[in-house]
PDB file of C-alpha atoms in Angstrom:
ATOM      1  CA  ASN A   1       2.016  -9.329  11.553  1.00  0.00           C
ATOM      2  CA  ARG A   2       5.731  -9.396  11.218  1.00  0.00           C
ATOM      3  CA  HIS A   3       5.820  -7.429   7.916  1.00  0.00           C
ATOM      4  CA  LEU A   4       3.996  -4.116   7.729  1.00  0.00           C
ATOM      5  CA  ILE A   5       3.414  -2.111   4.579  1.00  0.00           C
ATOM      6  CA  TYR A   6       3.000   1.660   4.895  1.00  0.00           C
ATOM      7  CA  ASP A   7       1.747   4.261   2.447  1.00  0.00           C
ATOM      8  CA  LEU A   8      -0.019   7.618   2.131  1.00  0.00           C
ATOM      9  CA  SER A   9      -3.015   8.828   0.148  1.00  0.00           C
ATOM     10  CA  PHE A  10      -5.020  12.032   0.181  1.00  0.00           C
ATOM     11  CA  VAL A  11      -8.527  13.437  -0.229  1.00  0.00           C
ATOM     12  CA  PHE A  12      -9.290  17.059  -1.299  1.00  0.00           C
ATOM     13  CA  SER A  13     -11.572  19.246   0.828  1.00  0.00           C
ATOM     14  CA  LEU A  14     -12.644  22.881   0.419  1.00  0.00           C
ATOM     15  CA  SER A  15     -14.350  23.045   3.821  1.00  0.00           C
ATOM     16  CA  ASP A  16     -13.540  26.356   5.517  1.00  0.00           C
ATOM     17  CA  ASN A  17     -13.865  24.817   9.014  1.00  0.00           C
ATOM     18  CA  LEU A  18     -11.710  21.632   8.520  1.00  0.00           C
ATOM     19  CA  SER A  19      -8.372  22.320  10.085  1.00  0.00           C
ATOM     20  CA  LEU A  20      -6.780  19.079   8.740  1.00  0.00           C
ATOM     21  CA  ALA A  21      -7.305  20.310   5.110  1.00  0.00           C
ATOM     22  CA  GLU A  22      -4.116  22.283   4.222  1.00  0.00           C
ATOM     23  CA  TRP A  23      -2.539  23.298   0.994  1.00  0.00           C
ATOM     24  CA  GLY A  24      -0.110  20.694  -0.257  1.00  0.00           C
ATOM     25  CA  ARG A  25       1.171  19.226  -3.451  1.00  0.00           C
ATOM     26  CA  ASN A  26       0.582  15.439  -4.195  1.00  0.00           C
ATOM     27  CA  HIS A  27       2.505  13.236  -6.539  1.00  0.00           C
ATOM     28  CA  GLN A  28       0.247  14.516  -9.360  1.00  0.00           C
ATOM     29  CA  GLU A  29       1.483  18.030  -8.660  1.00  0.00           C
ATOM     30  CA  ILE A  30      -2.104  19.139  -7.909  1.00  0.00           C
ATOM     31  CA  ALA A  31      -2.190  22.030  -5.380  1.00  0.00           C
ATOM     32  CA  LEU A  32      -5.420  22.150  -3.394  1.00  0.00           C
ATOM     33  CA  PRO A  33      -6.492  21.855   0.290  1.00  0.00           C
ATOM     34  CA  GLN A  34      -6.118  18.167   1.177  1.00  0.00           C
ATOM     35  CA  VAL A  35      -6.169  15.717   4.017  1.00  0.00           C
ATOM     36  CA  ASN A  36      -3.495  13.043   4.033  1.00  0.00           C
ATOM     37  CA  ILE A  37      -4.417   9.498   5.099  1.00  0.00           C
ATOM     38  CA  ALA A  38      -1.792   7.126   6.451  1.00  0.00           C
ATOM     39  CA  LEU A  39      -2.418   3.428   6.161  1.00  0.00           C
ATOM     40  CA  PHE A  40      -0.536   0.422   7.647  1.00  0.00           C
ATOM     41  CA  CYS A  41      -1.347  -3.105   6.286  1.00  0.00           C
ATOM     42  CA  GLY A  42      -0.162  -6.427   7.599  1.00  0.00           C
ATOM     43  CA  LEU A  43       1.379  -8.772   5.034  1.00  0.00           C
ATOM     44  CA  GLU A  44       0.750 -12.008   6.909  1.00  0.00           C
ATOM     45  CA  THR A  45      -2.971 -11.376   7.581  1.00  0.00           C
ATOM     46  CA  GLY A  46      -3.640  -9.245   4.501  1.00  0.00           C
ATOM     47  CA  LEU A  47      -5.622  -6.866   6.707  1.00  0.00           C
ATOM     48  CA  PRO A  48      -5.412  -3.172   7.409  1.00  0.00           C
ATOM     49  CA  VAL A  49      -3.723  -2.361  10.751  1.00  0.00           C
ATOM     50  CA  MET A  50      -4.112   1.361  11.206  1.00  0.00           C
ATOM     51  CA  LEU A  51      -5.674   4.355   9.450  1.00  0.00           C
ATOM     52  CA  ARG A  52      -5.064   7.914  10.571  1.00  0.00           C
ATOM     53  CA  PRO A  53      -5.687  11.370   9.148  1.00  0.00           C
ATOM     54  CA  ILE A  54      -2.788  13.851   8.843  1.00  0.00           C
ATOM     55  CA  PRO A  55      -2.742  17.501   7.930  1.00  0.00           C
ATOM     56  CA  GLY A  56      -2.325  17.935   4.127  1.00  0.00           C
ATOM     57  CA  SER A  57       0.879  20.048   4.290  1.00  0.00           C
ATOM     58  CA  VAL A  58       2.876  17.400   6.230  1.00  0.00           C
ATOM     59  CA  LYS A  59       5.434  15.673   3.974  1.00  0.00           C
ATOM     60  CA  ASP A  60       5.392  11.982   3.582  1.00  0.00           C
ATOM     61  CA  VAL A  61       8.774  11.454   5.316  1.00  0.00           C
ATOM     62  CA  LYS A  62       7.509  13.136   8.495  1.00  0.00           C
ATOM     63  CA  THR A  63       4.463  10.948   8.937  1.00  0.00           C
ATOM     64  CA  LEU A  64       6.187   7.545   9.479  1.00  0.00           C
ATOM     65  CA  LEU A  65       7.775   7.676  12.939  1.00  0.00           C
ATOM     66  CA  PRO A  66       4.711   9.210  14.714  1.00  0.00           C
ATOM     67  CA  SER A  67       2.592   6.429  13.009  1.00  0.00           C
ATOM     68  CA  MET A  68       5.008   3.852  14.293  1.00  0.00           C
ATOM     69  CA  ASP A  69       4.951   5.266  17.859  1.00  0.00           C
ATOM     70  CA  GLU A  70       1.153   5.364  17.828  1.00  0.00           C
ATOM     71  CA  LEU A  71       1.064   1.669  17.023  1.00  0.00           C
ATOM     72  CA  GLN A  72       4.034   0.936  19.407  1.00  0.00           C
ATOM     73  CA  ILE A  73       5.714  -1.106  16.675  1.00  0.00           C
ATOM     74  CA  SER A  74       8.821  -3.171  17.529  1.00  0.00           C
ATOM     75  CA  ASP A  75      10.537  -6.160  15.904  1.00  0.00           C
ATOM     76  CA  ALA A  76       8.769  -5.617  12.637  1.00  0.00           C
ATOM     77  CA  ILE A  77      10.007  -5.364   8.957  1.00  0.00           C
ATOM     78  CA  LEU A  78       8.600  -2.288   7.328  1.00  0.00           C
ATOM     79  CA  ILE A  79       8.046  -1.881   3.568  1.00  0.00           C
ATOM     80  CA  PHE A  80       7.704   1.535   1.909  1.00  0.00           C
ATOM     81  CA  ASP A  81       7.638   3.261  -1.461  1.00  0.00           C
ATOM     82  CA  ARG A  82      10.230   5.744  -2.603  1.00  0.00           C
ATOM     83  CA  GLY A  83      10.433   9.135  -0.735  1.00  0.00           C
ATOM     84  CA  PHE A  84       9.263   7.996   2.661  1.00  0.00           C
ATOM     85  CA  VAL A  85      12.591   7.615   4.471  1.00  0.00           C
ATOM     86  CA  SER A  86      15.455  10.022   5.029  1.00  0.00           C
ATOM     87  CA  GLU A  87      18.697   9.050   6.812  1.00  0.00           C
ATOM     88  CA  GLU A  88      17.358  10.502   9.962  1.00  0.00           C
ATOM     89  CA  VAL A  89      14.136   8.568   9.696  1.00  0.00           C
ATOM     90  CA  LEU A  90      15.954   5.361   8.762  1.00  0.00           C
ATOM     91  CA  GLU A  91      18.054   5.695  12.001  1.00  0.00           C
ATOM     92  CA  GLY A  92      14.741   6.267  13.877  1.00  0.00           C
ATOM     93  CA  ILE A  93      13.366   2.954  12.514  1.00  0.00           C
ATOM     94  CA  PHE A  94      16.475   0.991  13.557  1.00  0.00           C
ATOM     95  CA  ASN A  95      16.398   2.678  17.002  1.00  0.00           C
ATOM     96  CA  ARG A  96      12.915   1.347  17.455  1.00  0.00           C
ATOM     97  CA  ASN A  97      14.134  -2.170  17.035  1.00  0.00           C
ATOM     98  CA  CYS A  98      12.639  -2.477  13.547  1.00  0.00           C
ATOM     99  CA  SER A  99      13.893  -3.325  10.131  1.00  0.00           C
ATOM    100  CA  ALA A 100      12.998  -1.732   6.791  1.00  0.00           C
ATOM    101  CA  VAL A 101      13.202  -2.247   3.006  1.00  0.00           C
ATOM    102  CA  VAL A 102      13.460   1.184   1.497  1.00  0.00           C
ATOM    103  CA  PRO A 103      13.734   1.925  -2.204  1.00  0.00           C
ATOM    104  CA  GLN A 104      15.828   4.975  -2.967  1.00  0.00           C
ATOM    105  CA  ARG A 105      15.124   8.012  -5.161  1.00  0.00           C
ATOM    106  CA  ARG A 106      17.102   8.214  -8.427  1.00  0.00           C
ATOM    107  CA  ASN A 107      19.070  11.101  -6.945  1.00  0.00           C
ATOM    108  CA  SER A 108      20.255   9.171  -3.961  1.00  0.00           C
ATOM    109  CA  THR A 109      24.011   9.170  -3.358  1.00  0.00           C
ATOM    110  CA  TYR A 110      23.790   5.433  -2.648  1.00  0.00           C
ATOM    111  CA  TYR A 111      23.667   4.945  -6.410  1.00  0.00           C
ATOM    112  CA  GLN A 112      27.301   5.991  -6.592  1.00  0.00           C
ATOM    113  CA  THR A 113      28.255   2.828  -4.665  1.00  0.00           C
ATOM    114  CA  ARG A 114      29.695   0.077  -6.810  1.00  0.00           C
ATOM    115  CA  ILE A 115      27.585  -3.037  -6.550  1.00  0.00           C
ATOM    116  CA  HIS A 116      28.337  -6.078  -8.726  1.00  0.00           C
ATOM    117  CA  LEU A 117      25.215  -7.734 -10.214  1.00  0.00           C
ATOM    118  CA  ASN A 118      26.226 -11.458  -9.685  1.00  0.00           C
ATOM    119  CA  ASP A 119      22.761 -12.844  -9.187  1.00  0.00           C
ATOM    120  CA  GLN A 120      19.851 -13.187 -11.471  1.00  0.00           C
ATOM    121  CA  PHE A 121      16.275 -14.598 -11.269  1.00  0.00           C
ATOM    122  CA  MET A 122      12.983 -14.485 -13.041  1.00  0.00           C
ATOM    123  CA  TYR A 123      10.049 -12.349 -11.826  1.00  0.00           C
ATOM    124  CA  HIS A 124       6.751 -12.500 -13.778  1.00  0.00           C
ATOM    125  CA  LYS A 125       8.592 -13.587 -16.952  1.00  0.00           C
ATOM    126  CA  ARG A 126      11.149 -10.745 -16.601  1.00  0.00           C
ATOM    127  CA  LEU A 127      14.837 -11.303 -16.019  1.00  0.00           C
ATOM    128  CA  ILE A 128      16.155  -9.450 -13.028  1.00  0.00           C
ATOM    129  CA  ARG A 129      19.914  -9.015 -12.423  1.00  0.00           C
ATOM    130  CA  ALA A 130      20.833  -8.331  -8.832  1.00  0.00           C
ATOM    131  CA  GLY A 131      23.596  -7.709  -6.353  1.00  0.00           C
ATOM    132  CA  LYS A 132      24.120  -6.732  -2.747  1.00  0.00           C
ATOM    133  CA  ARG A 133      26.781  -4.937  -0.689  1.00  0.00           C
ATOM    134  CA  VAL A 134      27.137  -4.536   3.132  1.00  0.00           C
ATOM    135  CA  ILE A 135      28.217  -0.998   4.216  1.00  0.00           C
ATOM    136  CA  ASP A 136      28.499  -0.615   8.077  1.00  0.00           C
ATOM    137  CA  ASP A 137      25.047  -1.384   9.531  1.00  0.00           C
ATOM    138  CA  LYS A 138      23.227  -1.090   6.132  1.00  0.00           C
ATOM    139  CA  ILE A 139      22.822  -3.489   3.231  1.00  0.00           C
ATOM    140  CA  LEU A 140      22.406  -2.162  -0.281  1.00  0.00           C
ATOM    141  CA  TYR A 141      20.499  -4.216  -2.865  1.00  0.00           C
ATOM    142  CA  LEU A 142      20.662  -3.206  -6.551  1.00  0.00           C
ATOM    143  CA  PHE A 143      18.323  -4.641  -9.217  1.00  0.00           C
ATOM    144  CA  GLU A 144      18.488  -4.287 -12.998  1.00  0.00           C
ATOM    145  CA  ASP A 145      15.405  -4.876 -15.171  1.00  0.00           C
ATOM    146  CA  LYS A 146      16.181  -4.570 -18.949  1.00  0.00           C
ATOM    147  CA  ASP A 147      12.430  -4.468 -19.862  1.00  0.00           C
ATOM    148  CA  LEU A 148      11.887  -1.676 -17.458  1.00  0.00           C
ATOM    149  CA  GLU A 149      14.985   0.147 -18.786  1.00  0.00           C
ATOM    150  CA  LEU A 150      13.498   0.084 -22.279  1.00  0.00           C
ATOM    151  CA  GLU A 151      10.103   1.433 -20.967  1.00  0.00           C
ATOM    152  CA  GLU A 152      11.799   4.260 -19.014  1.00  0.00           C
ATOM    153  CA  ASN A 153      13.976   5.245 -21.948  1.00  0.00           C
ATOM    154  CA  LYS A 154      10.852   5.451 -24.155  1.00  0.00           C
ATOM    155  CA  ALA A 155       9.188   7.599 -21.625  1.00  0.00           C
ATOM    156  CA  LEU A 156      12.220   9.845 -21.409  1.00  0.00           C
ATOM    157  CA  PHE A 157      12.235  10.254 -25.216  1.00  0.00           C
ATOM    158  CA  GLU A 158       8.595  11.259 -25.228  1.00  0.00           C
ATOM    159  CA  ARG A 159       9.198  13.816 -22.527  1.00  0.00           C
ATOM    160  CA  VAL A 160      12.130  15.318 -24.505  1.00  0.00           C
ATOM    161  CA  GLU A 161       9.866  15.446 -27.624  1.00  0.00           C
ATOM    162  CA  LYS A 162       7.141  17.255 -25.624  1.00  0.00           C
ATOM    163  CA  GLY A 163       9.731  19.698 -24.187  1.00  0.00           C
ATOM    164  CA  ASP A 164       9.121  18.618 -20.560  1.00  0.00           C
ATOM    165  CA  ILE A 165      12.898  17.928 -20.036  1.00  0.00           C
ATOM    166  CA  THR A 166      16.098  18.701 -21.902  1.00  0.00           C
ATOM    167  CA  LYS A 167      18.275  16.142 -23.768  1.00  0.00           C
ATOM    168  CA  GLU A 168      20.945  16.583 -21.075  1.00  0.00           C
ATOM    169  CA  GLU A 169      18.491  15.774 -18.369  1.00  0.00           C
ATOM    170  CA  ALA A 170      17.244  12.669 -20.290  1.00  0.00           C
ATOM    171  CA  LYS A 171      20.909  11.453 -20.698  1.00  0.00           C
ATOM    172  CA  MET A 172      21.501  11.732 -16.939  1.00  0.00           C
ATOM    173  CA  ARG A 173      18.361   9.911 -16.045  1.00  0.00           C
ATOM    174  CA  ALA A 174      18.912   7.232 -18.692  1.00  0.00           C
ATOM    175  CA  LYS A 175      22.105   6.104 -16.791  1.00  0.00           C
ATOM    176  CA  GLN A 176      19.783   4.767 -14.056  1.00  0.00           C
ATOM    177  CA  ALA A 177      16.908   3.635 -16.179  1.00  0.00           C
ATOM    178  CA  GLY A 178      15.772   0.128 -15.214  1.00  0.00           C
ATOM    179  CA  ARG A 179      17.666   0.130 -11.916  1.00  0.00           C
ATOM    180  CA  ILE A 180      16.198   0.048  -8.499  1.00  0.00           C
ATOM    181  CA  LEU A 181      18.234   0.471  -5.320  1.00  0.00           C
ATOM    182  CA  PHE A 182      17.175  -0.526  -1.820  1.00  0.00           C
ATOM    183  CA  VAL A 183      18.706   0.257   1.601  1.00  0.00           C
ATOM    184  CA  SER A 184      17.819  -2.167   4.324  1.00  0.00           C
ATOM    185  CA  ASN A 185      19.128  -3.868   7.512  1.00  0.00           C
ATOM    186  CA  VAL A 186      17.462  -7.141   6.546  1.00  0.00           C
ATOM    187  CA  ASN A 187      19.906  -9.799   5.425  1.00  0.00           C
ATOM    188  CA  LYS A 188      18.205 -11.940   2.789  1.00  0.00           C
ATOM    189  CA  THR A 189      18.948 -12.952  -0.823  1.00  0.00           C
ATOM    190  CA  PRO A 190      18.263 -10.269  -3.435  1.00  0.00           C
ATOM    191  CA  GLN A 191      15.404 -12.249  -4.782  1.00  0.00           C
ATOM    192  CA  GLU A 192      13.783 -12.393  -1.405  1.00  0.00           C
ATOM    193  CA  ILE A 193      14.097  -8.682  -0.843  1.00  0.00           C
ATOM    194  CA  TYR A 194      12.734  -7.955  -4.387  1.00  0.00           C
ATOM    195  CA  GLU A 195       9.670 -10.129  -3.899  1.00  0.00           C
ATOM    196  CA  LEU A 196       9.138  -8.701  -0.467  1.00  0.00           C
ATOM    197  CA  TYR A 197       9.039  -5.131  -2.004  1.00  0.00           C
ATOM    198  CA  LYS A 198       6.619  -6.228  -4.673  1.00  0.00           C
ATOM    199  CA  THR A 199       4.044  -7.200  -1.950  1.00  0.00           C
ATOM    200  CA  ARG A 200       3.484  -3.497  -1.338  1.00  0.00           C
ATOM    201  CA  ASP A 201       0.637  -3.465  -3.895  1.00  0.00           C
ATOM    202  CA  LEU A 202      -1.469  -4.736  -0.978  1.00  0.00           C
ATOM    203  CA  VAL A 203      -1.685  -1.277   0.526  1.00  0.00           C
ATOM    204  CA  GLU A 204      -2.582   0.196  -2.919  1.00  0.00           C
ATOM    205  CA  ARG A 205      -5.396  -2.355  -3.221  1.00  0.00           C
ATOM    206  CA  HIS A 206      -6.615  -1.382   0.257  1.00  0.00           C
ATOM    207  CA  PHE A 207      -6.613   2.312  -0.584  1.00  0.00           C
ATOM    208  CA  ASP A 208      -8.556   1.493  -3.853  1.00  0.00           C
ATOM    209  CA  THR A 209     -11.140  -0.377  -1.770  1.00  0.00           C
ATOM    210  CA  LEU A 210     -11.351   2.371   0.821  1.00  0.00           C
ATOM    211  CA  LYS A 211     -11.952   5.052  -1.778  1.00  0.00           C
ATOM    212  CA  ASN A 212     -14.159   3.150  -4.298  1.00  0.00           C
ATOM    213  CA  GLU A 213     -16.026   0.444  -2.424  1.00  0.00           C
ATOM    214  CA  VAL A 214     -16.262   1.920   0.993  1.00  0.00           C
ATOM    215  CA  GLN A 215     -16.214   5.515  -0.350  1.00  0.00           C
ATOM    216  CA  ALA A 216     -14.404   6.857   2.737  1.00  0.00           C
ATOM    217  CA  ASP A 217     -12.770   9.592   0.767  1.00  0.00           C
ATOM    218  CA  VAL A 218     -15.966  11.650   0.506  1.00  0.00           C
ATOM    219  CA  LEU A 219     -15.248  14.311   3.143  1.00  0.00           C
ATOM    220  CA  TYR A 220     -18.252  16.572   3.433  1.00  0.00           C
ATOM    221  CA  LEU A 221     -17.239  17.200   7.021  1.00  0.00           C
ATOM    222  CA  GLY A 222     -16.614  20.289   9.080  1.00  0.00           C
ATOM    223  CA  ASP A 223     -14.128  19.462  11.906  1.00  0.00           C
ATOM    224  CA  ARG A 224     -11.386  17.134  12.855  1.00  0.00           C
ATOM    225  CA  SER A 225     -13.522  14.928  15.142  1.00  0.00           C
ATOM    226  CA  ALA A 226     -15.947  14.276  12.285  1.00  0.00           C
ATOM    227  CA  VAL A 227     -13.100  13.272  10.011  1.00  0.00           C
ATOM    228  CA  CYS A 228     -11.602  10.850  12.584  1.00  0.00           C
ATOM    229  CA  GLY A 229     -15.026   9.292  13.239  1.00  0.00           C
ATOM    230  CA  HIS A 230     -15.638   9.050   9.506  1.00  0.00           C
ATOM    231  CA  LEU A 231     -12.331   7.342   8.911  1.00  0.00           C
ATOM    232  CA  PHE A 232     -12.739   5.073  11.920  1.00  0.00           C
ATOM    233  CA  VAL A 233     -16.015   3.679  10.458  1.00  0.00           C
ATOM    234  CA  GLY A 234     -14.261   3.513   7.015  1.00  0.00           C
ATOM    235  CA  PHE A 235     -11.479   1.494   8.633  1.00  0.00           C
ATOM    236  CA  LEU A 236     -13.908  -0.997  10.209  1.00  0.00           C
ATOM    237  CA  CYS A 237     -15.697  -1.301   6.768  1.00  0.00           C
ATOM    238  CA  LEU A 238     -12.355  -1.908   5.036  1.00  0.00           C
ATOM    239  CA  TYR A 239     -11.318  -4.523   7.625  1.00  0.00           C
ATOM    240  CA  LEU A 240     -14.632  -6.421   7.265  1.00  0.00           C
ATOM    241  CA  TYR A 241     -14.502  -6.108   3.458  1.00  0.00           C
ATOM    242  CA  CYS A 242     -11.027  -7.703   3.446  1.00  0.00           C
ATOM    243  CA  LYS A 243     -12.123 -10.450   5.772  1.00  0.00           C
ATOM    244  CA  LEU A 244     -15.132 -11.264   3.554  1.00  0.00           C
ATOM    245  CA  MET A 245     -12.964 -11.111   0.403  1.00  0.00           C
ATOM    246  CA  MET A 246     -10.806 -13.887   2.040  1.00  0.00           C
ATOM    247  CA  ILE A 247     -13.748 -16.055   2.671  1.00  0.00           C
ATOM    248  CA  ILE A 248     -14.870 -15.666  -1.039  1.00  0.00           C
ATOM    249  CA  LYS A 249     -11.303 -16.412  -2.304  1.00  0.00           C
ATOM    250  CA  LYS A 250     -11.168 -19.528  -0.093  1.00  0.00           C
ATOM    251  CA  ALA A 251     -14.480 -20.751  -1.458  1.00  0.00           C
ATOM    252  CA  GLY A 252     -13.140 -20.160  -5.067  1.00  0.00           C
ATOM    253  CA  ILE A 253     -16.061 -18.029  -6.214  1.00  0.00           C
ATOM    254  CA  THR A 254     -14.388 -14.666  -6.854  1.00  0.00           C
ATOM    255  CA  ALA A 255     -15.555 -14.760 -10.481  1.00  0.00           C
ATOM    256  CA  GLU A 256     -19.193 -14.947  -9.335  1.00  0.00           C
ATOM    257  CA  TYR A 257     -19.350 -12.769  -6.238  1.00  0.00           C
ATOM    258  CA  SER A 258     -17.817  -9.724  -4.828  1.00  0.00           C
ATOM    259  CA  PRO A 259     -18.070  -8.766  -1.078  1.00  0.00           C
ATOM    260  CA  LYS A 260     -20.767  -6.310  -2.080  1.00  0.00           C
ATOM    261  CA  ASP A 261     -22.748  -9.027  -3.918  1.00  0.00           C
ATOM    262  CA  VAL A 262     -22.557 -11.300  -0.829  1.00  0.00           C
ATOM    263  CA  LEU A 263     -23.776  -8.567   1.511  1.00  0.00           C
ATOM    264  CA  LEU A 264     -26.668  -7.773  -0.782  1.00  0.00           C
ATOM    265  CA  MET A 265     -27.698 -11.387  -0.967  1.00  0.00           C
ATOM    266  CA  PHE A 266     -27.523 -11.828   2.885  1.00  0.00           C
ATOM    267  CA  SER A 267     -29.386  -8.625   3.418  1.00  0.00           C
ATOM    268  CA  LYS A 268     -32.551 -10.488   2.111  1.00  0.00           C
ATOM    269  CA  VAL A 269     -32.722 -12.205   5.488  1.00  0.00           C
ATOM    270  CA  MET A 270     -33.520 -10.378   8.726  1.00  0.00           C
ATOM    271  CA  ARG A 271     -33.467 -11.286  12.310  1.00  0.00           C
ATOM    272  CA  ILE A 272     -36.374  -9.880  14.357  1.00  0.00           C
ATOM    273  CA  SER A 273     -35.976  -9.703  18.179  1.00  0.00           C
ATOM    274  CA  TYR A 274     -38.187  -7.920  20.702  1.00  0.00           C
ATOM    275  CA  GLU A 275     -39.663  -8.660  24.186  1.00  0.00           C
ATOM    276  CA  GLY A 276     -38.535 -12.273  24.167  1.00  0.00           C
ATOM    277  CA  PHE A 277     -39.496 -12.916  20.590  1.00  0.00           C
ATOM    278  CA  ASP A 278     -36.528 -13.944  18.342  1.00  0.00           C
ATOM    279  CA  GLN A 279     -36.998 -15.154  14.790  1.00  0.00           C
ATOM    280  CA  ILE A 280     -35.055 -15.251  11.477  1.00  0.00           C
ATOM    281  CA  THR A 281     -37.056 -14.522   8.438  1.00  0.00           C
ATOM    282  CA  GLU A 282     -37.426 -16.935   5.474  1.00  0.00           C
ATOM    283  CA  VAL A 283     -34.117 -17.759   3.836  1.00  0.00           C
ATOM    284  CA  PRO A 284     -34.323 -17.765  -0.041  1.00  0.00           C
ATOM    285  CA  LYS A 285     -32.846 -20.764  -1.791  1.00  0.00           C
ATOM    286  CA  LYS A 286     -30.007 -18.829  -3.464  1.00  0.00           C
ATOM    287  CA  VAL A 287     -28.972 -17.389  -0.091  1.00  0.00           C
ATOM    288  CA  ARG A 288     -28.933 -20.816   1.441  1.00  0.00           C
ATOM    289  CA  GLU A 289     -26.761 -22.104  -1.463  1.00  0.00           C
ATOM    290  CA  LEU A 290     -24.354 -19.182  -1.088  1.00  0.00           C
ATOM    291  CA  GLU A 291     -24.064 -19.824   2.638  1.00  0.00           C
ATOM    292  CA  LYS A 292     -23.193 -23.375   1.947  1.00  0.00           C
ATOM    293  CA  LYS A 293     -20.524 -22.386  -0.744  1.00  0.00           C
ATOM    294  CA  LEU A 294     -18.898 -20.025   1.781  1.00  0.00           C
ATOM    295  CA  SER A 295     -18.977 -22.653   4.514  1.00  0.00           C
ATOM    296  CA  LEU A 296     -20.798 -20.367   6.897  1.00  0.00           C
ATOM    297  CA  ASP A 297     -23.283 -21.346   9.600  1.00  0.00           C
ATOM    298  CA  LEU A 298     -25.545 -18.307   9.733  1.00  0.00           C
ATOM    299  CA  PHE A 299     -29.057 -19.602   9.428  1.00  0.00           C
ATOM    300  CA  PRO A 300     -30.784 -22.407  11.335  1.00  0.00           C
ATOM    301  CA  LYS A 301     -31.885 -25.446   9.278  1.00  0.00           C
TER     302      LYS A 301
END
């Protein structure tokens, strides 16, 4: 994979013996003992690359460089969400011979840089205005989405009505509503950078599969080695799930079958081997038809 997408998730654990579970606040502002889970996904293959547990009190920005070093990443383009990269970490990425596409928080000083929005393009029926500016060894990309601006202004108004923020705060935030700023060292057109960032939903889908289909977030475990073993098996299951999903998509039967459906169908057939005896049990007609649709060669004629 040339492009790697990185994100963090978490699972709660009240185990007294689990050293990885530490008090920390997640993006939902829930404070409970938790274990953070870092995940790298490959854009070209669409497959997970690495999954590792991290103590729950470790901030997002401090997890990236150790994860990169563990994978020995070089000559890759990394894609993140907001809040993962500080100036120090950004320099660490560049020093490791890698590139990055990093969206900035709304309080970033980079927003003070004047960038002319000379380009525009359509993305999912939304008009996006864009511009770029080179500053030293960095390239700033600014995008403006009027539909997003309207949505964010509505959300700000609702928060003022509820008393969550003041009118002055809402006015300050409204100045940047609908705008997204990226810092990168990748020299592409603004549209290419924008579309590259939008591919990061791949890692969110993988986390969703890991937690809901594989159920690897159920941590009734007592020590670190148990968590690592549990997540290792979860990673293998996620990898195989994604591979099977690709086969189903290629066959064009995603509306009929999920990976779980396929596995349940094929589990009707068993292979029995002992003391020189080797035989596959009877293959039902529906299983044979599914094998043909998926262009697999699993069962003898």
